[in-house]
Amino acid sequence: MTGDLRVQVCYAQAEQSWLEECWLPPGATVRDALEAVEYEGRAPGVAPDTLDLGIFGKRCSLETALHDGDRVEIYRPLVFDPMESRRRRAELKAQGMPGMQRRRRRQV
């Protein structure tokens, strides 16, 4: 406990995830939090300025100031385009493919 701000940094992948807590001085930024948890050692070759980041689900930059209790989230790139997936599901539904029908609510 060397600082006044308790901050968590988290990252999730299919094969690995981690959540680490660090203590930072007042006025610390997201960049400071990544340095405190040694992010570059965990992801060699991935520069922090290329990351998509957020705090509790709201996008932020490396220069965003942190508050006590914040959780910095490192977002991974999308594997597929959500709009393309929706388009494909709509096509399958229009073709009457099994499993693509809308589920009906059960009445109680």
PDB file of C-alpha atoms in Angstrom:
ATOM      1  CA  MET A   1       0.000   0.000   0.000  1.00  0.00           C
ATOM      2  CA  THR A   2       2.239   2.757  -1.216  1.00  0.00           C
ATOM      3  CA  GLY A   3      -0.447   5.003  -2.695  1.00  0.00           C
ATOM      4  CA  ASP A   4      -3.877   6.384  -2.120  1.00  0.00           C
ATOM      5  CA  LEU A   5      -5.622   4.827  -5.139  1.00  0.00           C
ATOM      6  CA  ARG A   6      -6.484   1.128  -5.228  1.00  0.00           C
ATOM      7  CA  VAL A   7      -6.942   0.144  -8.875  1.00  0.00           C
ATOM      8  CA  GLN A   8      -7.566  -3.190 -10.585  1.00  0.00           C
ATOM      9  CA  VAL A   9      -6.334  -4.063 -14.071  1.00  0.00           C
ATOM     10  CA  CYS A  10      -7.942  -6.995 -15.874  1.00  0.00           C
ATOM     11  CA  TYR A  11      -7.614  -8.848 -19.139  1.00  0.00           C
ATOM     12  CA  ALA A  12      -9.434 -11.927 -20.439  1.00  0.00           C
ATOM     13  CA  GLN A  13      -8.705 -14.282 -23.304  1.00  0.00           C
ATOM     14  CA  ALA A  14     -10.152 -17.676 -24.088  1.00  0.00           C
ATOM     15  CA  GLU A  15      -7.065 -19.465 -22.748  1.00  0.00           C
ATOM     16  CA  GLN A  16      -6.025 -17.073 -19.984  1.00  0.00           C
ATOM     17  CA  SER A  17      -7.304 -14.227 -17.887  1.00  0.00           C
ATOM     18  CA  TRP A  18      -5.922 -12.185 -15.054  1.00  0.00           C
ATOM     19  CA  LEU A  19      -6.957  -9.525 -12.585  1.00  0.00           C
ATOM     20  CA  GLU A  20      -4.327  -7.666 -10.656  1.00  0.00           C
ATOM     21  CA  GLU A  21      -4.600  -4.963  -8.031  1.00  0.00           C
ATOM     22  CA  CYS A  22      -2.141  -2.127  -7.614  1.00  0.00           C
ATOM     23  CA  TRP A  23      -1.763   0.985  -5.481  1.00  0.00           C
ATOM     24  CA  LEU A  24      -1.017   4.263  -7.221  1.00  0.00           C
ATOM     25  CA  PRO A  25      -0.436   7.873  -6.147  1.00  0.00           C
ATOM     26  CA  PRO A  26      -3.163  10.476  -6.622  1.00  0.00           C
ATOM     27  CA  GLY A  27      -3.247  11.807 -10.182  1.00  0.00           C
ATOM     28  CA  ALA A  28      -2.200   8.456 -11.679  1.00  0.00           C
ATOM     29  CA  THR A  29      -3.354   7.564 -15.190  1.00  0.00           C
ATOM     30  CA  VAL A  30      -4.322   4.357 -16.988  1.00  0.00           C
ATOM     31  CA  ARG A  31      -0.771   4.264 -18.391  1.00  0.00           C
ATOM     32  CA  ASP A  32       0.589   4.271 -14.819  1.00  0.00           C
ATOM     33  CA  ALA A  33      -1.669   1.341 -13.896  1.00  0.00           C
ATOM     34  CA  LEU A  34      -0.444  -0.692 -16.895  1.00  0.00           C
ATOM     35  CA  GLU A  35       3.141  -0.004 -15.911  1.00  0.00           C
ATOM     36  CA  ALA A  36       2.431  -0.959 -12.280  1.00  0.00           C
ATOM     37  CA  VAL A  37       1.126  -4.413 -13.279  1.00  0.00           C
ATOM     38  CA  GLU A  38       3.973  -4.821 -15.809  1.00  0.00           C
ATOM     39  CA  TYR A  39       1.614  -5.237 -18.759  1.00  0.00           C
ATOM     40  CA  GLU A  40       4.371  -5.114 -21.374  1.00  0.00           C
ATOM     41  CA  GLY A  41       6.022  -8.154 -19.773  1.00  0.00           C
ATOM     42  CA  ARG A  42       2.733 -10.085 -20.010  1.00  0.00           C
ATOM     43  CA  ALA A  43       2.141  -9.185 -23.663  1.00  0.00           C
ATOM     44  CA  PRO A  44       5.508  -8.702 -25.362  1.00  0.00           C
ATOM     45  CA  GLY A  45       5.289  -6.921 -28.680  1.00  0.00           C
ATOM     46  CA  VAL A  46       1.889  -5.344 -27.955  1.00  0.00           C
ATOM     47  CA  ALA A  47       2.410  -1.637 -27.372  1.00  0.00           C
ATOM     48  CA  PRO A  48       0.077  -0.106 -24.765  1.00  0.00           C
ATOM     49  CA  ASP A  49      -0.830   2.760 -27.129  1.00  0.00           C
ATOM     50  CA  THR A  50      -2.434   0.212 -29.515  1.00  0.00           C
ATOM     51  CA  LEU A  51      -4.777  -1.219 -26.862  1.00  0.00           C
ATOM     52  CA  ASP A  52      -8.508  -0.676 -26.547  1.00  0.00           C
ATOM     53  CA  LEU A  53      -9.080   0.243 -22.918  1.00  0.00           C
ATOM     54  CA  GLY A  54     -11.972   1.007 -20.637  1.00  0.00           C
ATOM     55  CA  ILE A  55     -12.897   1.707 -17.053  1.00  0.00           C
ATOM     56  CA  PHE A  56     -15.965  -0.250 -15.957  1.00  0.00           C
ATOM     57  CA  GLY A  57     -17.049  -0.705 -19.586  1.00  0.00           C
ATOM     58  CA  LYS A  58     -16.579   2.908 -20.707  1.00  0.00           C
ATOM     59  CA  ARG A  59     -13.811   3.529 -23.235  1.00  0.00           C
ATOM     60  CA  CYS A  60     -10.840   5.554 -22.076  1.00  0.00           C
ATOM     61  CA  SER A  61      -7.330   6.505 -23.148  1.00  0.00           C
ATOM     62  CA  LEU A  62      -3.931   5.942 -21.582  1.00  0.00           C
ATOM     63  CA  GLU A  63      -4.037   9.482 -20.220  1.00  0.00           C
ATOM     64  CA  THR A  64      -7.367   9.092 -18.385  1.00  0.00           C
ATOM     65  CA  ALA A  65      -7.015   9.943 -14.695  1.00  0.00           C
ATOM     66  CA  LEU A  66      -7.903   7.164 -12.280  1.00  0.00           C
ATOM     67  CA  HIS A  67     -10.030   7.216  -9.143  1.00  0.00           C
ATOM     68  CA  ASP A  68      -9.909   4.970  -6.119  1.00  0.00           C
ATOM     69  CA  GLY A  69     -11.613   1.643  -6.860  1.00  0.00           C
ATOM     70  CA  ASP A  70     -11.443   1.896 -10.678  1.00  0.00           C
ATOM     71  CA  ARG A  71     -11.082  -1.267 -12.766  1.00  0.00           C
ATOM     72  CA  VAL A  72      -9.035  -0.795 -15.936  1.00  0.00           C
ATOM     73  CA  GLU A  73     -10.160  -3.252 -18.612  1.00  0.00           C
ATOM     74  CA  ILE A  74      -7.979  -4.255 -21.544  1.00  0.00           C
ATOM     75  CA  TYR A  75     -10.192  -5.236 -24.461  1.00  0.00           C
ATOM     76  CA  ARG A  76      -9.081  -7.820 -26.983  1.00  0.00           C
ATOM     77  CA  PRO A  77      -9.851  -7.407 -30.694  1.00  0.00           C
ATOM     78  CA  LEU A  78     -13.124  -8.861 -31.981  1.00  0.00           C
ATOM     79  CA  VAL A  79     -12.806 -12.247 -33.667  1.00  0.00           C
ATOM     80  CA  PHE A  80     -15.786 -11.529 -35.927  1.00  0.00           C
ATOM     81  CA  ASP A  81     -17.827  -8.555 -37.037  1.00  0.00           C
ATOM     82  CA  PRO A  82     -21.098  -8.391 -35.035  1.00  0.00           C
ATOM     83  CA  MET A  83     -22.973  -6.804 -37.956  1.00  0.00           C
ATOM     84  CA  GLU A  84     -21.911  -9.625 -40.261  1.00  0.00           C
ATOM     85  CA  SER A  85     -23.093 -12.208 -37.725  1.00  0.00           C
ATOM     86  CA  ARG A  86     -26.501 -10.518 -37.452  1.00  0.00           C
ATOM     87  CA  ARG A  87     -26.814 -10.453 -41.241  1.00  0.00           C
ATOM     88  CA  ARG A  88     -26.037 -14.183 -41.472  1.00  0.00           C
ATOM     89  CA  ARG A  89     -28.561 -15.045 -38.757  1.00  0.00           C
ATOM     90  CA  ALA A  90     -31.230 -12.999 -40.551  1.00  0.00           C
ATOM     91  CA  GLU A  91     -30.511 -14.843 -43.817  1.00  0.00           C
ATOM     92  CA  LEU A  92     -30.760 -18.224 -42.114  1.00  0.00           C
ATOM     93  CA  LYS A  93     -33.996 -17.244 -40.428  1.00  0.00           C
ATOM     94  CA  ALA A  94     -35.448 -16.077 -43.754  1.00  0.00           C
ATOM     95  CA  GLN A  95     -34.516 -19.431 -45.295  1.00  0.00           C
ATOM     96  CA  GLY A  96     -36.336 -21.242 -42.504  1.00  0.00           C
ATOM     97  CA  MET A  97     -33.247 -22.984 -41.170  1.00  0.00           C
ATOM     98  CA  PRO A  98     -33.822 -25.104 -38.047  1.00  0.00           C
ATOM     99  CA  GLY A  99     -32.821 -23.442 -34.809  1.00  0.00           C
ATOM    100  CA  MET A 100     -33.257 -19.954 -36.221  1.00  0.00           C
ATOM    101  CA  GLN A 101     -36.923 -19.548 -35.314  1.00  0.00           C
ATOM    102  CA  ARG A 102     -37.800 -17.066 -32.655  1.00  0.00           C
ATOM    103  CA  ARG A 103     -38.497 -18.714 -29.330  1.00  0.00           C
ATOM    104  CA  ARG A 104     -41.942 -18.243 -27.940  1.00  0.00           C
ATOM    105  CA  ARG A 105     -42.422 -17.241 -24.357  1.00  0.00           C
ATOM    106  CA  ARG A 106     -43.935 -19.822 -22.138  1.00  0.00           C
ATOM    107  CA  GLN A 107     -47.055 -18.626 -20.427  1.00  0.00           C
ATOM    108  CA  VAL A 108     -47.297 -19.346 -16.745  1.00  0.00           C
TER     109      VAL A 108
END
